[in-house]
Amino acid sequence: MNYNSTRDKSKVVTASQAIAQGISEEGGLFVPQSLPKYTLDDIKALAQTDYRGRAKKIFGDFLGDFTEEEISQSVEAAYTPEKFGSDDPAPISYIESGSTKMSILELWHGPTCAFKDMALQILPHLLTKSVKKTYSGKEAVILVATSGDTGKAALEGFKDVDGTRIMVFYPVNGVSPMQKRQMATQKGDNVSVVAIEGNFDDAQTGVKKIFTNSEIKAKLEKNNMLFSSANSINWGRLLPQIVYYFSAYCELLNAKKINAGDKINVVVPTGNFGNILASFYAMNMGLPVNKFICASNANNVLTDFIKTGTYDRKRQFYTTISPSMDILVSSNLERLLYHLTDGNAEKVAQWMNELSANGSYTVDSYVKSKLDELFYGGCCDDDNTRATIREMYKNESYLCDTHTAVAVNVYKQYVEETGDNTPAVIASTASPYKFAKSVLEAVSDEKLPEDEYAMVDELSAITKTSVPLPLASLKNAEVRFKEECKVDEMPETVLNSLSIN
Ligand SMILES: *Cc1c(COP(=O)(O)O)cnc(C)c1O
């Protein structure tokens, strides 16, 4: 199986090249040229095995130039009970409220307490093997722009991995205190963390510019290094996310919540459009899906896009209590457009050029009609997010984080509007303890304590849930990284940190 660029069909690369490079030279994203197709019998067979077994099958079908041994090694090393708390890295909580059935797919039991671990625990294994295959001997320099969770998950995945260095940029005022603490205290000899004066989109654009800067690239080459990405523009980030949608379906089958062939709705709190896109790939591989429900916070550029067919990033940017979704340019939408145009790279390149030149583009009626058929977009502001956390806690005894609450809220809007009670899998993307202040505010009527850890402890005491160990252990950790830089200083910061300026 090979991969194309979304902006230039003549670019054809192997799986390992796609993963090692992260992004195509002309700025396009790598997409599989075709997809494996699973029948219901194939899915039933997947249901007979465990998460790791499902992962091995799916990885095997996508990573054409990897051996079975390499895939097996990677999967076994990534999804261990030590890292994910149990043999099932993605457990489901079932909630029935009236005739509405929600299966909350908890994707945050990994080492950094957000769903990014599902991909970033395995990406370093895939990436180092990919670099060996195609660029033997080179050191991979991983550049990451983060809205909070990717940064920590990538740092944790790549720390002290031979042949790699990792640099993370985060918006100085755009992450939660816990997210900041997680990154600033990161251990490892090959890591660095820098705050930028700007928002996530600035960080992401800055990183993309460095990737495609030929002068910087030449400097790296001279020093036997190459850039790669741990953001969801990298195919190696998306592929692991396909697994948990199949796995969730298998678990629903095994728990007799659905029958083989029954359709499900998929609800995803969305930022960069990676997570929801993985479920779209799963459907195209044979997973029975009825609707994709794309949930946004006040930064509702995707809600408008799905409703109107016009993507317009020229709007106010809001800093919300669900910071990992504070994004106006959702990179992975480009991949969706590629598939919805049946692989029309010219058209995708044109829309992406319009987006960067004018800040907006409008899709044609063919793509719009497909969007209407498959997607529902909705949004939820901070007040409603807090109200949903409270409601879920008081009525269902379920404590969820701010991002998951956005998804639950939009899902309820969807059911109200359409009456569609198809069983829903709701992606729960972070531990409530990562956003302790907002969650505590929502469930408690008392005055909040000042200190972050006092809030964490109070949340635990009130809700009788335990603080995840990786967060509890940060309380007294040493702060290692305090550097800040301006967006236009990012290239220099990277070169300095690599000592190749
Ligand atoms: C990254 C993230 C999201 C958004 O996921 P995308 O794949 O970027 O759409 C949602 N919730 C949390 C907690 C996240 O960390």
CSV table of C-alpha atoms in Angstrom, one decimal, residues 98-429:
chain,number,residue,atom,x,y,z
A,98,GLY,CA,-34.1,7.7,28.5
A,99,SER,CA,-34.1,6.2,25.0
A,100,THR,CA,-30.6,7.8,24.3
A,101,LYS,CA,-27.8,5.3,24.5
A,102,MET,CA,-24.3,6.7,24.8
A,103,SER,CA,-21.2,4.6,24.8
A,104,ILE,CA,-18.5,6.8,26.2
A,105,LEU,CA,-15.2,5.6,24.7
A,106,GLU,CA,-12.5,6.6,27.2
A,107,LEU,CA,-9.4,7.3,25.3
A,108,TRP,CA,-7.5,8.9,28.1
A,109,HIS,CA,-6.1,6.1,30.3
A,110,GLY,CA,-2.6,6.5,28.9
A,111,PRO,CA,0.5,8.1,30.4
A,112,THR,CA,-0.5,11.8,29.8
A,113,CYS,CA,-4.3,11.4,30.4
A,114,ALA,CA,-5.5,12.5,26.9
A,115,PHE,CA,-6.5,10.6,23.8
A,116,LYS,CA,-3.3,11.6,22.0
A,117,ASP,CA,-1.5,8.8,23.9
A,118,MET,CA,-3.4,6.3,21.8
A,119,ALA,CA,-1.3,7.3,18.8
A,120,LEU,CA,1.7,8.9,20.4
A,121,GLN,CA,2.7,5.8,22.4
A,122,ILE,CA,3.1,3.9,19.2
A,123,LEU,CA,4.3,6.6,16.8
A,124,PRO,CA,7.9,6.6,18.0
A,125,HIS,CA,8.2,2.9,17.3
A,126,LEU,CA,6.7,3.4,13.8
A,127,LEU,CA,8.8,6.5,13.1
A,128,THR,CA,12.2,5.2,14.2
A,129,LYS,CA,11.6,2.0,12.1
A,130,SER,CA,10.4,4.2,9.2
A,131,VAL,CA,13.5,6.4,9.4
A,132,LYS,CA,15.8,3.3,9.4
A,133,LYS,CA,14.1,2.0,6.3
A,134,THR,CA,14.3,5.1,4.2
A,135,TYR,CA,16.9,7.5,5.7
A,136,SER,CA,19.2,5.1,7.5
A,137,GLY,CA,21.6,6.8,9.9
A,138,LYS,CA,19.7,10.1,10.1
A,139,GLU,CA,18.5,11.7,13.3
A,140,ALA,CA,14.8,12.6,13.3
A,141,VAL,CA,13.9,16.0,14.6
A,142,ILE,CA,10.3,16.0,15.7
A,143,LEU,CA,8.7,19.4,15.7
A,144,VAL,CA,5.3,19.7,17.4
A,145,ALA,CA,2.8,22.5,17.6
A,146,THR,CA,0.4,21.9,20.4
A,147,SER,CA,-2.9,23.2,21.8
A,148,GLY,CA,-1.9,21.4,25.0
A,149,ASP,CA,-2.3,17.6,24.8
A,150,THR,CA,-0.3,16.6,21.8
A,151,GLY,CA,2.8,18.3,23.1
A,152,LYS,CA,2.9,16.3,26.4
A,153,ALA,CA,1.9,13.0,24.7
A,154,ALA,CA,4.6,13.5,22.1
A,155,LEU,CA,7.3,14.4,24.7
A,156,GLU,CA,6.4,11.3,26.7
A,157,GLY,CA,6.4,9.1,23.6
A,158,PHE,CA,9.7,10.3,22.2
A,159,LYS,CA,11.7,11.0,25.4
A,160,ASP,CA,15.1,9.3,25.3
A,161,VAL,CA,14.2,7.4,22.1
A,162,ASP,CA,17.4,6.8,20.2
A,163,GLY,CA,17.9,8.7,17.0
A,164,THR,CA,15.3,11.3,17.8
A,165,ARG,CA,15.0,14.8,19.2
A,166,ILE,CA,11.8,16.5,20.0
A,167,MET,CA,10.8,20.2,20.2
A,168,VAL,CA,7.4,21.4,21.3
A,169,PHE,CA,5.8,24.8,20.8
A,170,TYR,CA,2.7,25.8,22.7
A,171,PRO,CA,0.7,29.0,22.9
A,172,VAL,CA,1.8,30.8,26.1
A,173,ASN,CA,-1.8,31.7,27.2
A,174,GLY,CA,-3.6,28.9,25.4
A,175,VAL,CA,-3.1,25.8,27.6
A,176,SER,CA,-4.5,24.8,31.0
A,177,PRO,CA,-2.2,25.1,34.1
A,178,MET,CA,-2.0,21.3,34.3
A,179,GLN,CA,-1.1,21.0,30.6
A,180,LYS,CA,1.6,23.6,31.1
A,181,ARG,CA,3.0,21.9,34.2
A,182,GLN,CA,3.1,18.6,32.3
A,183,MET,CA,5.2,20.0,29.6
A,184,ALA,CA,7.4,22.3,31.6
A,185,THR,CA,8.5,19.4,33.9
A,186,GLN,CA,9.2,16.9,31.0
A,187,LYS,CA,12.1,14.6,31.7
A,188,GLY,CA,14.5,13.3,29.0
A,189,ASP,CA,17.8,14.4,27.3
A,190,ASN,CA,16.4,14.9,23.8
A,191,VAL,CA,13.4,17.1,24.6
A,192,SER,CA,12.8,20.9,24.6
A,193,VAL,CA,9.7,22.9,25.2
A,194,VAL,CA,9.1,26.6,24.2
A,195,ALA,CA,6.0,28.8,24.7
A,196,ILE,CA,5.2,31.1,21.8
A,197,GLU,CA,3.5,34.5,21.9
A,198,GLY,CA,0.5,33.6,19.8
A,199,ASN,CA,-2.3,31.0,19.6
A,200,PHE,CA,-2.3,27.4,18.4
A,201,ASP,CA,-2.8,28.4,14.7
A,202,ASP,CA,0.2,30.6,14.9
A,203,ALA,CA,2.2,27.7,16.3
A,204,GLN,CA,1.0,25.3,13.7
A,205,THR,CA,1.6,27.7,10.8
A,206,GLY,CA,5.0,28.4,12.2
A,207,VAL,CA,5.9,24.7,12.4
A,208,LYS,CA,4.6,24.1,8.9
A,209,LYS,CA,6.7,27.0,7.5
A,210,ILE,CA,9.8,25.5,9.1
A,211,PHE,CA,9.1,22.1,7.5
A,212,THR,CA,8.8,23.6,4.1
A,213,ASN,CA,11.7,26.1,4.4
A,214,SER,CA,14.4,24.8,2.0
A,215,GLU,CA,17.2,26.7,3.6
A,216,ILE,CA,16.5,25.2,7.0
A,217,LYS,CA,16.1,21.8,5.4
A,218,ALA,CA,19.5,22.0,3.8
A,219,LYS,CA,21.1,22.9,7.1
A,220,LEU,CA,19.5,19.8,8.6
A,221,GLU,CA,20.6,17.6,5.8
A,222,LYS,CA,24.2,18.8,6.2
A,223,ASN,CA,24.0,17.7,9.8
A,224,ASN,CA,22.5,14.3,8.9
A,225,MET,CA,19.1,15.2,10.4
A,226,LEU,CA,15.6,15.3,9.0
A,227,PHE,CA,12.4,16.9,10.2
A,228,SER,CA,9.3,14.9,11.1
A,229,SER,CA,6.0,15.6,12.6
A,230,ALA,CA,4.1,14.2,15.5
A,231,ASN,CA,1.1,16.3,14.8
A,232,SER,CA,-2.0,14.7,13.2
A,233,ILE,CA,-0.8,15.8,9.8
A,234,ASN,CA,1.5,12.7,10.1
A,235,TRP,CA,-0.2,9.6,8.8
A,236,GLY,CA,1.4,7.7,11.7
A,237,ARG,CA,-0.8,9.7,14.1
A,238,LEU,CA,-4.0,8.9,12.3
A,239,LEU,CA,-3.6,5.2,11.6
A,240,PRO,CA,-3.6,4.2,15.3
A,241,GLN,CA,-6.8,6.2,15.8
A,242,ILE,CA,-8.6,4.0,13.3
A,243,VAL,CA,-8.1,1.0,15.5
A,244,TYR,CA,-10.1,2.3,18.4
A,245,TYR,CA,-13.2,2.8,16.3
A,246,PHE,CA,-13.2,-0.8,15.1
A,247,SER,CA,-12.3,-1.9,18.6
A,248,ALA,CA,-15.3,0.0,20.1
A,249,TYR,CA,-17.6,-1.6,17.6
A,250,CYS,CA,-16.2,-5.0,18.6
A,251,GLU,CA,-16.7,-4.2,22.3
A,252,LEU,CA,-20.4,-3.2,21.6
A,253,LEU,CA,-20.9,-6.5,19.8
A,254,ASN,CA,-19.3,-8.5,22.6
A,255,ALA,CA,-21.4,-6.7,25.2
A,256,LYS,CA,-24.5,-7.4,23.0
A,257,LYS,CA,-25.3,-3.7,22.8
A,258,ILE,CA,-25.6,-4.0,19.0
A,259,ASN,CA,-25.9,-6.8,16.5
A,260,ALA,CA,-23.3,-7.3,13.7
A,261,GLY,CA,-24.1,-4.9,10.9
A,262,ASP,CA,-26.0,-2.4,13.1
A,263,LYS,CA,-25.0,1.1,12.4
A,264,ILE,CA,-23.6,3.4,15.0
A,265,ASN,CA,-23.2,7.2,15.3
A,266,VAL,CA,-19.8,8.6,16.1
A,267,VAL,CA,-19.5,11.8,18.1
A,268,VAL,CA,-16.1,13.5,18.4
A,269,PRO,CA,-15.0,16.7,20.1
A,270,THR,CA,-13.0,18.2,17.3
A,271,GLY,CA,-10.1,20.5,16.8
A,272,ASN,CA,-7.6,19.6,14.1
A,273,PHE,CA,-10.1,17.1,12.6
A,274,GLY,CA,-7.8,14.1,13.1
A,275,ASN,CA,-9.8,12.0,15.5
A,276,ILE,CA,-13.1,12.3,13.6
A,277,LEU,CA,-11.3,11.7,10.3
A,278,ALA,CA,-10.0,8.4,11.7
A,279,SER,CA,-13.6,7.3,12.1
A,280,PHE,CA,-14.3,8.4,8.5
A,281,TYR,CA,-11.5,6.1,7.4
A,282,ALA,CA,-13.0,3.3,9.5
A,283,MET,CA,-16.3,3.7,7.8
A,284,ASN,CA,-14.7,3.6,4.4
A,285,MET,CA,-13.1,0.3,5.4
A,286,GLY,CA,-16.4,-1.2,6.3
A,287,LEU,CA,-17.3,-0.1,9.8
A,288,PRO,CA,-21.1,0.5,9.8
A,289,VAL,CA,-21.5,4.2,10.6
A,290,ASN,CA,-24.7,6.3,10.2
A,291,LYS,CA,-23.5,9.8,11.0
A,292,PHE,CA,-20.4,11.6,12.1
A,293,ILE,CA,-21.2,14.2,14.7
A,294,CYS,CA,-18.5,16.9,14.7
A,295,ALA,CA,-18.6,18.9,18.0
A,296,SER,CA,-16.9,22.2,18.4
A,297,ASN,CA,-16.6,24.8,21.1
A,298,ALA,CA,-17.0,28.6,20.6
A,299,ASN,CA,-14.4,28.3,17.8
A,300,ASN,CA,-17.1,26.9,15.6
A,301,VAL,CA,-15.5,27.2,12.2
A,302,LEU,CA,-16.2,23.5,11.4
A,303,THR,CA,-19.9,23.8,12.5
A,304,ASP,CA,-20.3,26.6,9.9
A,305,PHE,CA,-18.4,24.7,7.3
A,306,ILE,CA,-20.5,21.6,7.6
A,307,LYS,CA,-23.7,23.6,7.6
A,308,THR,CA,-22.8,26.0,4.7
A,309,GLY,CA,-19.9,24.5,2.7
A,310,THR,CA,-17.8,27.6,3.3
A,311,TYR,CA,-14.7,27.4,5.4
A,312,ASP,CA,-13.9,30.8,6.8
A,313,ARG,CA,-11.2,31.3,9.3
A,314,LYS,CA,-11.5,35.1,9.3
A,315,ARG,CA,-13.3,35.3,12.7
A,316,GLN,CA,-12.7,36.0,16.3
A,317,PHE,CA,-10.5,33.5,18.1
A,318,TYR,CA,-11.8,32.4,21.5
A,319,THR,CA,-9.8,31.0,24.4
A,320,THR,CA,-12.1,28.5,26.0
A,321,ILE,CA,-12.2,25.9,28.8
A,322,SER,CA,-11.7,23.2,26.2
A,323,PRO,CA,-8.3,24.6,24.9
A,324,SER,CA,-7.4,21.5,22.9
A,325,MET,CA,-10.1,22.5,20.5
A,326,ASP,CA,-9.2,26.2,20.2
A,327,ILE,CA,-8.3,26.0,16.6
A,328,LEU,CA,-9.4,27.9,13.5
A,329,VAL,CA,-7.5,26.0,10.8
A,330,SER,CA,-8.3,22.3,11.0
A,331,SER,CA,-5.4,20.7,9.1
A,332,ASN,CA,-6.9,17.3,8.6
A,333,LEU,CA,-10.0,18.6,6.8
A,334,GLU,CA,-7.7,18.7,3.8
A,335,ARG,CA,-7.7,14.9,3.8
A,336,LEU,CA,-11.4,14.7,4.0
A,337,LEU,CA,-11.8,17.0,1.0
A,338,TYR,CA,-9.4,14.9,-0.9
A,339,HIS,CA,-11.5,11.8,-0.4
A,340,LEU,CA,-14.9,13.6,-0.9
A,341,THR,CA,-13.6,14.9,-4.2
A,342,ASP,CA,-12.7,11.3,-5.1
A,343,GLY,CA,-9.0,12.3,-5.0
A,344,ASN,CA,-9.0,15.6,-6.9
A,345,ALA,CA,-5.6,16.9,-5.8
A,346,GLU,CA,-5.9,20.0,-8.0
A,347,LYS,CA,-9.1,21.1,-6.5
A,348,VAL,CA,-7.8,20.5,-2.9
A,349,ALA,CA,-4.6,22.5,-3.7
A,350,GLN,CA,-6.8,25.3,-5.0
A,351,TRP,CA,-9.0,25.4,-1.9
A,352,MET,CA,-6.0,25.3,0.4
A,353,ASN,CA,-4.3,28.1,-1.6
A,354,GLU,CA,-7.5,30.2,-1.2
A,355,LEU,CA,-7.5,29.5,2.5
A,356,SER,CA,-4.0,30.7,3.0
A,357,ALA,CA,-4.4,33.7,0.6
A,358,ASN,CA,-7.9,34.9,1.5
A,359,GLY,CA,-8.8,33.0,4.7
A,360,SER,CA,-11.7,31.1,3.2
A,361,TYR,CA,-12.9,28.8,0.4
A,362,THR,CA,-16.2,27.2,-0.6
A,363,VAL,CA,-16.6,23.6,-1.7
A,364,ASP,CA,-18.6,22.6,-4.7
A,365,SER,CA,-22.1,21.2,-4.6
A,366,TYR,CA,-20.8,17.6,-5.0
A,367,VAL,CA,-18.7,17.8,-1.8
A,368,LYS,CA,-21.4,19.7,0.0
A,369,SER,CA,-24.0,17.0,-0.7
A,370,LYS,CA,-21.7,14.3,0.7
A,371,LEU,CA,-21.0,16.5,3.8
A,372,ASP,CA,-24.8,16.7,4.3
A,373,GLU,CA,-25.2,13.0,4.0
A,374,LEU,CA,-22.5,12.0,6.4
A,375,PHE,CA,-21.8,14.8,8.8
A,376,TYR,CA,-23.6,16.8,11.4
A,377,GLY,CA,-21.8,19.8,12.9
A,378,GLY,CA,-22.7,21.5,16.2
A,379,CYS,CA,-21.1,23.7,18.8
A,380,CYS,CA,-21.3,24.5,22.5
A,381,ASP,CA,-20.0,27.5,24.5
A,382,ASP,CA,-18.3,27.5,27.9
A,383,ASP,CA,-21.5,28.0,29.9
A,384,ASN,CA,-23.2,25.1,28.3
A,385,THR,CA,-20.0,23.0,28.6
A,386,ARG,CA,-20.1,23.5,32.4
A,387,ALA,CA,-23.8,22.8,32.5
A,388,THR,CA,-23.3,19.5,30.7
A,389,ILE,CA,-20.5,18.4,33.0
A,390,ARG,CA,-22.8,19.2,35.9
A,391,GLU,CA,-25.8,17.4,34.3
A,392,MET,CA,-23.7,14.3,33.5
A,393,TYR,CA,-22.4,14.2,37.0
A,394,LYS,CA,-25.7,14.8,38.8
A,395,ASN,CA,-27.9,12.7,36.6
A,396,GLU,CA,-25.6,9.9,35.3
A,397,SER,CA,-22.9,9.9,38.0
A,398,TYR,CA,-20.4,10.3,35.2
A,399,LEU,CA,-17.6,12.8,35.6
A,400,CYS,CA,-16.3,14.0,32.2
A,401,ASP,CA,-13.8,16.6,31.1
A,402,THR,CA,-14.6,19.8,29.2
A,403,HIS,CA,-13.9,18.4,25.7
A,404,THR,CA,-16.0,15.3,26.3
A,405,ALA,CA,-18.8,17.6,27.6
A,406,VAL,CA,-18.8,19.6,24.4
A,407,ALA,CA,-19.3,16.3,22.5
A,408,VAL,CA,-22.1,15.2,24.8
A,409,ASN,CA,-23.8,18.6,24.5
A,410,VAL,CA,-23.7,18.6,20.7
A,411,TYR,CA,-24.9,15.0,20.6
A,412,LYS,CA,-27.9,15.9,22.7
A,413,GLN,CA,-28.6,18.8,20.3
A,414,TYR,CA,-28.4,16.3,17.4
A,415,VAL,CA,-30.8,13.9,19.0
A,416,GLU,CA,-33.3,16.7,19.8
A,417,GLU,CA,-33.1,18.0,16.3
A,418,THR,CA,-33.3,14.7,14.4
A,419,GLY,CA,-34.9,12.2,16.8
A,420,ASP,CA,-32.1,9.8,15.6
A,421,ASN,CA,-31.5,7.3,18.4
A,422,THR,CA,-28.9,5.2,16.7
A,423,PRO,CA,-26.5,3.9,19.4
A,424,ALA,CA,-23.7,6.5,19.7
A,425,VAL,CA,-20.1,6.1,20.4
A,426,ILE,CA,-18.8,9.3,22.0
A,427,ALA,CA,-15.1,9.9,22.0
A,428,SER,CA,-14.0,10.9,25.5
A,429,THR,CA,-10.7,12.6,24.9
